[in-house]
XYZ file of C-alpha atoms in Angstrom:
482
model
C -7.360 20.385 -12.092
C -10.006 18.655 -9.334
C -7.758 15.937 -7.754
C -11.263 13.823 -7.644
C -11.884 14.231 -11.396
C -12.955 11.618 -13.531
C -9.808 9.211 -14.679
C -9.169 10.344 -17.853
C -5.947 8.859 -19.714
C -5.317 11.210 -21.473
C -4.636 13.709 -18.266
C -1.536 12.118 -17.966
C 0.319 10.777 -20.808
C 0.688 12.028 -24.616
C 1.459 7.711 -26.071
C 2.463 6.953 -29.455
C -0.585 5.769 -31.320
C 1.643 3.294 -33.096
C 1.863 0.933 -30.549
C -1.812 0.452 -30.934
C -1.045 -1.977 -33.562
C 0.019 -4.404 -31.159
C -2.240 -5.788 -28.888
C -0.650 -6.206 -24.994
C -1.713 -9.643 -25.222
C -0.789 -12.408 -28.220
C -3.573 -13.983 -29.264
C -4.559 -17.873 -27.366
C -1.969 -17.082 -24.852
C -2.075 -20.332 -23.086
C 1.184 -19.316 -20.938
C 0.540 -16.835 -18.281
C 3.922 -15.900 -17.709
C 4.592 -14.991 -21.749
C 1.219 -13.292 -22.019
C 2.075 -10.907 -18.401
C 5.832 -10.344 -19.582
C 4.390 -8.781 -23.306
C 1.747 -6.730 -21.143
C 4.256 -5.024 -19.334
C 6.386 -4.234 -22.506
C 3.669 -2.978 -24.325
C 2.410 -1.458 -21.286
C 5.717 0.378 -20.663
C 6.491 1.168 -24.425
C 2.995 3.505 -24.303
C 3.397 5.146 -20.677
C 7.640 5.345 -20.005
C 5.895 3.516 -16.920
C 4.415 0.688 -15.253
C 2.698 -0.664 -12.065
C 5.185 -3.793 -10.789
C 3.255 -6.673 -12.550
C 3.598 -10.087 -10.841
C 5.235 -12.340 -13.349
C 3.931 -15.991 -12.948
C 0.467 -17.948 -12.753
C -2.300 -16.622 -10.886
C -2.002 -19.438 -8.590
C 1.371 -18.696 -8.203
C 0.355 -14.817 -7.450
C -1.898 -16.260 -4.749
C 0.644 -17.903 -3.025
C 3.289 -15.138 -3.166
C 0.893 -12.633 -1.246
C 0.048 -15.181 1.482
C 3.505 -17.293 1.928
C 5.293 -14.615 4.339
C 5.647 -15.646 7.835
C 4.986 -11.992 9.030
C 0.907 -11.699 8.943
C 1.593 -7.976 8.249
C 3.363 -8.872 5.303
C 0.746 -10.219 3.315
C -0.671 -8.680 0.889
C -4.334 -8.793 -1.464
C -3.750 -9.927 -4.974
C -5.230 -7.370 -7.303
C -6.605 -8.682 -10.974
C -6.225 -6.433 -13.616
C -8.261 -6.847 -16.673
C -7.320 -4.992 -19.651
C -9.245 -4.191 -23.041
C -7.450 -2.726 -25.013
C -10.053 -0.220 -26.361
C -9.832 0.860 -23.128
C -7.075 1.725 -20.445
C -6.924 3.003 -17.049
C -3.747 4.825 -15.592
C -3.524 4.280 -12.215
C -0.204 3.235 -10.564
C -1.740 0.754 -7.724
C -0.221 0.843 -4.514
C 2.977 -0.813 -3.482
C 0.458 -2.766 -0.990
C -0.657 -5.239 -3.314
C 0.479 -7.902 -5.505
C -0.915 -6.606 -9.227
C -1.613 -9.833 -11.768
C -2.827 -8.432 -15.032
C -4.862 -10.129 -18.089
C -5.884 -8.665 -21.529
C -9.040 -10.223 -23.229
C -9.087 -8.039 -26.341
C -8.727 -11.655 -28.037
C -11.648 -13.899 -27.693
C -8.862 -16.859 -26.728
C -7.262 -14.928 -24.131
C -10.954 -14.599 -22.335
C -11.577 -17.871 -22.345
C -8.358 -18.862 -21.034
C -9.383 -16.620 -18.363
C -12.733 -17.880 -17.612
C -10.592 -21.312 -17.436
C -7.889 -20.157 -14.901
C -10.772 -18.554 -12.861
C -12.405 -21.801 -12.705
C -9.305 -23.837 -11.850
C -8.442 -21.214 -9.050
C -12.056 -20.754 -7.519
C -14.413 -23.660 -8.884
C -16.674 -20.992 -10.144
C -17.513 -19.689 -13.451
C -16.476 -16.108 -14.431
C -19.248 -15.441 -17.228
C -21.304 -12.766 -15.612
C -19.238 -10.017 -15.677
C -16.362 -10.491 -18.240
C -17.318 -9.319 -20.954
C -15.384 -6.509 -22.994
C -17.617 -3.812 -22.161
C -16.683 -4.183 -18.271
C -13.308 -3.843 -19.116
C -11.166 -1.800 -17.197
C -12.025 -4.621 -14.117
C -10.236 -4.729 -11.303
C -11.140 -7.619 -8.730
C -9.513 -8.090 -5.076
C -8.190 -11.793 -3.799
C -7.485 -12.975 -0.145
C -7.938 -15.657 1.541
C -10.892 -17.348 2.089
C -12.350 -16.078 5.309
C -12.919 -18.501 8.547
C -16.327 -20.088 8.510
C -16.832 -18.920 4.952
C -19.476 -20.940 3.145
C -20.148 -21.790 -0.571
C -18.231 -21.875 -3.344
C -15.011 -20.672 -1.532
C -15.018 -23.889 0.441
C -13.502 -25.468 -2.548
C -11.317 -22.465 -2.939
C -8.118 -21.452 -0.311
C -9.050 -17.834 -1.558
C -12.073 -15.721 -2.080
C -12.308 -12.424 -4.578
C -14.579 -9.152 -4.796
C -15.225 -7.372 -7.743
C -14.128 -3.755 -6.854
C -13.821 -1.828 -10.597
C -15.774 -2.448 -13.245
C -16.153 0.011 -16.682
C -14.914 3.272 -14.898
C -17.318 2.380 -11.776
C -16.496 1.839 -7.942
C -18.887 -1.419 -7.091
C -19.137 -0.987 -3.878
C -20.627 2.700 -4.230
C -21.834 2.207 -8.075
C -19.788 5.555 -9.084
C -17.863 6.781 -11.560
C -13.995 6.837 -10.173
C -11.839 9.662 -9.845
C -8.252 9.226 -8.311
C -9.659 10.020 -4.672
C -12.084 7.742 -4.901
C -10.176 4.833 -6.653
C -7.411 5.178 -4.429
C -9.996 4.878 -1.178
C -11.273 1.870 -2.571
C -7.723 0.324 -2.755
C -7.078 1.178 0.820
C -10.419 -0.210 2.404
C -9.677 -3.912 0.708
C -6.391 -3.831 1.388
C -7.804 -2.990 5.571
C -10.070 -5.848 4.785
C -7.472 -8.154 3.874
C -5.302 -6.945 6.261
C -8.247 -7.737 8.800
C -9.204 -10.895 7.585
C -5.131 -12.269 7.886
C -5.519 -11.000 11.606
C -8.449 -13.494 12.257
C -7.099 -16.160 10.303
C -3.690 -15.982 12.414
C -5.935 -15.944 15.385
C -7.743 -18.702 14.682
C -10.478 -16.704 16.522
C -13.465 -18.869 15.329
C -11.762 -22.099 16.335
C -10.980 -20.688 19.961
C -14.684 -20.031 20.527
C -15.603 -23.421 19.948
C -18.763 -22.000 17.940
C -19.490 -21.680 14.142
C -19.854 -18.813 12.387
C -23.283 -18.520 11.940
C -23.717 -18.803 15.838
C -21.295 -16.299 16.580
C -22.699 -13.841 13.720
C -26.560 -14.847 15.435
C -25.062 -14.439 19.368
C -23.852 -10.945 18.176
C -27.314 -9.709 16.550
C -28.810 -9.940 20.409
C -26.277 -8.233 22.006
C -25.271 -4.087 22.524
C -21.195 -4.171 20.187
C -20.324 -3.273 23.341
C -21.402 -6.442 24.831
C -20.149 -8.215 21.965
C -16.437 -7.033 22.014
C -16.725 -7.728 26.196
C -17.596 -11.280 24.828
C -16.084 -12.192 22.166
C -12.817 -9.294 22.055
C -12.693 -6.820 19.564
C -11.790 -9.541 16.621
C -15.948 -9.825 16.274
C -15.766 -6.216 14.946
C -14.054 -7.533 11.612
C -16.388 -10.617 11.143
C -19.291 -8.120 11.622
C -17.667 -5.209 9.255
C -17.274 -8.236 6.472
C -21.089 -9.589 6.847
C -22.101 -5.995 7.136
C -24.277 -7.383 10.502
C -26.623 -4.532 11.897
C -25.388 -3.862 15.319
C -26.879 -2.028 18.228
C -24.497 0.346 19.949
C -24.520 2.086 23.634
C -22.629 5.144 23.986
C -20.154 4.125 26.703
C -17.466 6.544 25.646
C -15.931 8.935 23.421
C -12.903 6.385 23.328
C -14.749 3.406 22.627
C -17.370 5.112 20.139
C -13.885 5.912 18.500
C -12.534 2.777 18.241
C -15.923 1.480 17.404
C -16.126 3.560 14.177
C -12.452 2.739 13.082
C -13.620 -1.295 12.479
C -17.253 -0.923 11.334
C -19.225 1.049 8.527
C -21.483 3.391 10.444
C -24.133 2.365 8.217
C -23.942 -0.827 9.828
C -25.494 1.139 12.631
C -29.427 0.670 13.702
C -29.940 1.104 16.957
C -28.295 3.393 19.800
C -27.833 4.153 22.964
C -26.843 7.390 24.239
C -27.359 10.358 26.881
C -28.460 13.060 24.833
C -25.639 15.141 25.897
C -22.970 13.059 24.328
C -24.969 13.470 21.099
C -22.794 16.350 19.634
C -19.564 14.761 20.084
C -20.449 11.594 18.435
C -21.881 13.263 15.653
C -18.663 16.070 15.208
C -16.898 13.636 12.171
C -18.673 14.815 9.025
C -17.978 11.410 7.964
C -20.784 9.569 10.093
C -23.950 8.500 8.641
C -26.738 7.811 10.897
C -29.486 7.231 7.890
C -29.839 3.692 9.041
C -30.783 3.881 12.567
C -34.067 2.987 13.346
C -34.042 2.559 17.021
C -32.865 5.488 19.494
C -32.830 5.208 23.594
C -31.947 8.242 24.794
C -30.828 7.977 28.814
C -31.333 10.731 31.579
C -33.387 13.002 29.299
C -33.985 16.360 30.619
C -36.100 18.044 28.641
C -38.248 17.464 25.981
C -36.144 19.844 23.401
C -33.568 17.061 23.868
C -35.573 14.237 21.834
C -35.968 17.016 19.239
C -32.611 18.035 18.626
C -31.651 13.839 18.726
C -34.405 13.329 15.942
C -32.749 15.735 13.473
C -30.170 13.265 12.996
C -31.940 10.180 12.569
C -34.430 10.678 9.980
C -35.383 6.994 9.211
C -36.014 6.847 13.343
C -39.325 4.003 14.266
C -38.838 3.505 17.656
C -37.928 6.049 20.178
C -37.510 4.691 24.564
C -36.570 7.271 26.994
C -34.621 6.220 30.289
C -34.366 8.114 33.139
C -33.813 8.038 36.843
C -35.624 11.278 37.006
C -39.638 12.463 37.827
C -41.735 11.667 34.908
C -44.619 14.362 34.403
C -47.009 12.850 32.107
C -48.643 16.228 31.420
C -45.963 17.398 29.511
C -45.479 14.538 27.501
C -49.611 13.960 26.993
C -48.604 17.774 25.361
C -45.554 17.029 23.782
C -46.475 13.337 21.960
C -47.880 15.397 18.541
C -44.301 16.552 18.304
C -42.520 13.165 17.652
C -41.445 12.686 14.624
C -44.125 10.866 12.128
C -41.607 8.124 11.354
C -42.264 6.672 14.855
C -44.045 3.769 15.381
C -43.023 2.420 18.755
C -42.830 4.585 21.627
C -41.289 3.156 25.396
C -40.409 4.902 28.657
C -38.460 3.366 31.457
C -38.644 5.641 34.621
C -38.125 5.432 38.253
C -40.581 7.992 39.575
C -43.855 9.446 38.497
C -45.132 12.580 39.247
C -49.282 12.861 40.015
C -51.088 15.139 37.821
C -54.096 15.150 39.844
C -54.309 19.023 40.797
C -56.240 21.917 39.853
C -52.739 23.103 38.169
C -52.978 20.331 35.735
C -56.718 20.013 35.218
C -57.731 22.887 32.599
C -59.479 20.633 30.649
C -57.349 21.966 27.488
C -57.207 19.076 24.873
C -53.962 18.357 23.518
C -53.093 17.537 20.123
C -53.167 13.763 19.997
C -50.099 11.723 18.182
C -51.405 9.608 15.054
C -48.194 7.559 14.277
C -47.175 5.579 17.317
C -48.961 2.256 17.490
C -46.943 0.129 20.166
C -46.572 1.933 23.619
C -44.300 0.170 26.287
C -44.090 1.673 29.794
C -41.796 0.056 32.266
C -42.412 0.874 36.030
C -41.029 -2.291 37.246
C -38.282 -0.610 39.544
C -40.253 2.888 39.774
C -41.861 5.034 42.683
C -45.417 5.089 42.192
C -47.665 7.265 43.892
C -50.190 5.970 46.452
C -53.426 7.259 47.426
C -52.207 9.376 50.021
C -49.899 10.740 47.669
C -52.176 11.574 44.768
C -53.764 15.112 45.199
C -56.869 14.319 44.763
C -56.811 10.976 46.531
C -57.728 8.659 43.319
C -57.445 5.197 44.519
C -55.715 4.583 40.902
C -54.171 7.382 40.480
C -51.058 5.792 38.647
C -53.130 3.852 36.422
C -55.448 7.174 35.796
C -52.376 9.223 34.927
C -50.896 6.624 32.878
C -54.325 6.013 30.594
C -54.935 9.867 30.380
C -51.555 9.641 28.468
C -51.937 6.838 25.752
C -55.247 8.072 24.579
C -53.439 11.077 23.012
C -52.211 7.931 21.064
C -54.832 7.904 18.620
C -53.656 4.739 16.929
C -52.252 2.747 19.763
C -52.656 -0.930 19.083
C -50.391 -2.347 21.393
C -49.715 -1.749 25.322
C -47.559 -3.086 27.459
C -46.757 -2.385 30.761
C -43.862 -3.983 33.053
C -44.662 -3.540 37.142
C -43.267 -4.912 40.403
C -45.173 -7.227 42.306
C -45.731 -4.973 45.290
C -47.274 -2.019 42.798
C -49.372 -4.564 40.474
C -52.606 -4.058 42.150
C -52.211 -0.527 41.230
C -53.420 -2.141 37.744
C -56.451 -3.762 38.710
C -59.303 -0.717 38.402
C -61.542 -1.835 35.733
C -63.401 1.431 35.362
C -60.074 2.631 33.920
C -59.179 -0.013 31.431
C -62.701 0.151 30.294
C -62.052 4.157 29.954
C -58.944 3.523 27.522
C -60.604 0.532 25.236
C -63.632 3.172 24.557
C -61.192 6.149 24.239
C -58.252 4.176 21.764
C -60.508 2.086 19.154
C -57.437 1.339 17.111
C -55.945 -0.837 20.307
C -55.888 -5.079 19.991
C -54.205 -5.963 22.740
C -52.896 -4.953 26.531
C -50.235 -6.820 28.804
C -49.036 -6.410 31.910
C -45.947 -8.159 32.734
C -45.260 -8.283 36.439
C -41.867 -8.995 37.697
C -41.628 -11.057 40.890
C -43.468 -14.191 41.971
C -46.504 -13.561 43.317
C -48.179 -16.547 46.072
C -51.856 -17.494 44.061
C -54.503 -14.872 45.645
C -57.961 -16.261 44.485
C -59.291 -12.008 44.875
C -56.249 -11.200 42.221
C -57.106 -13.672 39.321
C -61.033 -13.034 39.976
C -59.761 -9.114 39.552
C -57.815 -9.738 36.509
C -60.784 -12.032 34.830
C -63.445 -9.499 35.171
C -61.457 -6.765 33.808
C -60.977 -9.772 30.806
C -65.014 -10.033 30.754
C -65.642 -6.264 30.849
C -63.118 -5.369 28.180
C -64.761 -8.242 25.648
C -68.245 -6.841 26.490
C -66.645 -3.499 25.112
C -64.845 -4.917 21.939
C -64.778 -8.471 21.621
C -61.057 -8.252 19.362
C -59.373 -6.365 22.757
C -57.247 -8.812 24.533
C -56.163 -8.632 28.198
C -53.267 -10.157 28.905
C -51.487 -10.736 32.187
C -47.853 -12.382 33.138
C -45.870 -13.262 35.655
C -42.305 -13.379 35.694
């Protein structure tokens, strides 16, 4: 038999239909203790069996789980909601605290929906109904900086089992899959009692909603460094997105043991690390969106990352090595269509000005990426003595004779040092790009360094401003200093 079949009572036990007759519950139960003591009779009388059923109020269940003075004592509560037209046989683990309830009896549900309000301030309506029956729903503590109704509560609770179906993946259960679910709230209780013992929120002198917004600007790494690895279970229980750079196999590791790697939208990685990162079968990497690959190599290398990033929209490349424009100006109909955004931060650039490079072929041009960043600010750029065929601008050149194989650019933006800026100022060439790109709105240089006022610069910068309105007056030229 599949150990991940369906659940299926009658697997498991051959009962005695004549206990039937007898509902688990007696009808208006109004004590909690007399209706729990004849569920676990009846219970036992059909199945020789029974899960350990807490015998007392659910209040009193509450404070059980949470009273022990070890933190890794405590345990979740687990609410068990029986119909008796339907039953589930599942011995829980010895990990929780099990409090059942049977609403075959219109009575008995209300007194539920009463206890449920006494205990949380909240009404229980939605989902009990006898349909949803078998229910199972998790308690623990209410989480620090929790807001809403659980601020009127000391605990919190999550609907994990409803009518044979796993809420938090909306499938049917089998005993694999029921059993996982146990374990990951019991690991999120278990989680949640570590930051409450902390007092984690209260040391940081922030709220929670600062911490949880600090977080969404910052690399997890960055975010452990400053706020120690407890942020990893606030950030698994809000299900933040969180951007990740691929320090090491260790910390990747550890990373992955706290959060859901669907949590996961942006990385940062060398290429090469790419294959032990991705060895757990387990990892799901459908919701990144934003990839920086570092020290790239070749261009094969942004094809084999792509394969495993299929939602992928923006794609920056980092590297300390040459850039050669001429292979990417071939390459860029090869990115993957999802891409919208395109960056590359480099340190060197290579001149393409030779008779090598000059066939005049005409490469496929990219129709996807409209936003195109380029970041030179701490690069080697060649001069005029360097260029091979002495263009005054020949970084500028090279770097427009790239973008317009981006057919639908819109957006460019280019960071430069102060000492290469000037390198920028050519017109001719910015005139060349509005005429070749007529998807593009709007161009900005962002130059790094102060720079003394230089009357010749802004009259430079305003002409090109003039000449690129004269072209298309919806282009805008903008320039900033940093």
């Amino acid at each position: 038999m599949d150990d991940d079949s369906e659940i299926n009572d009658d697997e498991f036990f051959d009962y005695d239909h004549k206990f039937f007759d007898r509902s688990p519950f007696p009808d208006e139960c109004q004590n909690e203790v007399v209706g729990i003591e004849s569920f676990y009779l009846c219970f036992t009388r059909r199945y020789s069996a029974c899960p350990v059923f807490f015998m007392g109020s659910l209040h009193e269940a509450c404070q059980e789980a949470f009273s022990s003075p070890v933190i890794k004592e405590h345990r979740p509560v687990l609410v068990y909601i029986h119909n008796d037209k339907k039953i589930i046989i599942e011995y829980l683990l010895e990990n929780y605290i099990v409090w059942p309830w049977d609403i075959t009896f219109e009575s008995n549900r209300n007194r539920l929906i009463q206890i449920w309000e006494e205990m949380f301030s909240i009404q229980f309506l939605d989902i009990l109904s006898v349909k949803s029956c078998p229910m199972l729903i998790g308690i623990m503590r209410r989480s620090a900086g929790e807001k809403g109704w659980s601020l009127i509560s000391e605990y919190e609770f999550k609907l994990l089992f409803k009518d044979n179906t796993l809420i938090r993946i909306q499938e049917k259960s089998g005993r694999e899959t029921f059993l996982r679910e146990l374990i990951i709230f019991k690991e999120e209780c278990d989680d949640n009692e570590q930051l409450l013992s902390s007092d984690f929120i209260t040391k940081t002198g922030l709220c929670l909603d600062i911490i949880l917004d600090i977080a969404k600007y910052l690399t997890l790494n960055d975010a452990v460094k400053t706020f120690s690895d407890k942020i990893l279970i606030l950030l698994r229980k809000y299900k933040t997105k969180v951007h990740i750079s691929y320090s090491s196999d260790t910390f990747i590791k550890m990373i992955l043991r706290k959060i859901d790697p669907e949590q996961i939208v942006s990385l940062r990685l060398n290429p090469i690390r790419l294959r032990s990162m991705i060895s757990s079968p387990l990892l799901n990497f459908t919701n990144v969106i934003s990839l920086i690959l570092l020290d790239l190599q070749t261009m094969n290398q942004i094809k084999a990352c792509e394969a495993y990033f299929p939602n992928l929209t923006s794609l920056s490349l980092w590297t300390n090595n040459e850039i050669d424009f001429n292979i990417f100006s071939r390459e860029l109909n090869q990115l993957r269509s999802s891409i919208r955004r395109f960056e590359i931060r480099c340190a060197e650039i290579r001149c393409t000005h030779s008779f090598i490079y000059h066939s005049n072929k005409a490469y496929t041009p990219n129709l996807t990426i409209e936003n195109f960043l380029f970041d030179v600010s701490h690069a080697t750029l060649p001069s005029i003595n360097d260029c091979l065929e002495h263009y005054k601008s020949c970084f500028l050149t090279t770097t427009i004779d790239l973008i317009k194989y981006m057919a639908n650019i819109r957006y460019v933006h280019l960071i430069i040092n102060k000492w290469n800026f000037k390198q920028l100022l050519h017109f001719k060439e910015w005139t060349r790009l509005v005429n070749e790109c007529r998807q593009l709105k709007k161009i900005t240089l962002k130059v790094m360094g102060n720079i003394e006022q230089d009357q010749e610069l802004i009259e430079d910068i305003v002409k090109i401003q003039k000449d690129l309105y004269n072209v298309r007056q919806s282009i805008k030229f903008q320039v900033i200093f940093v």
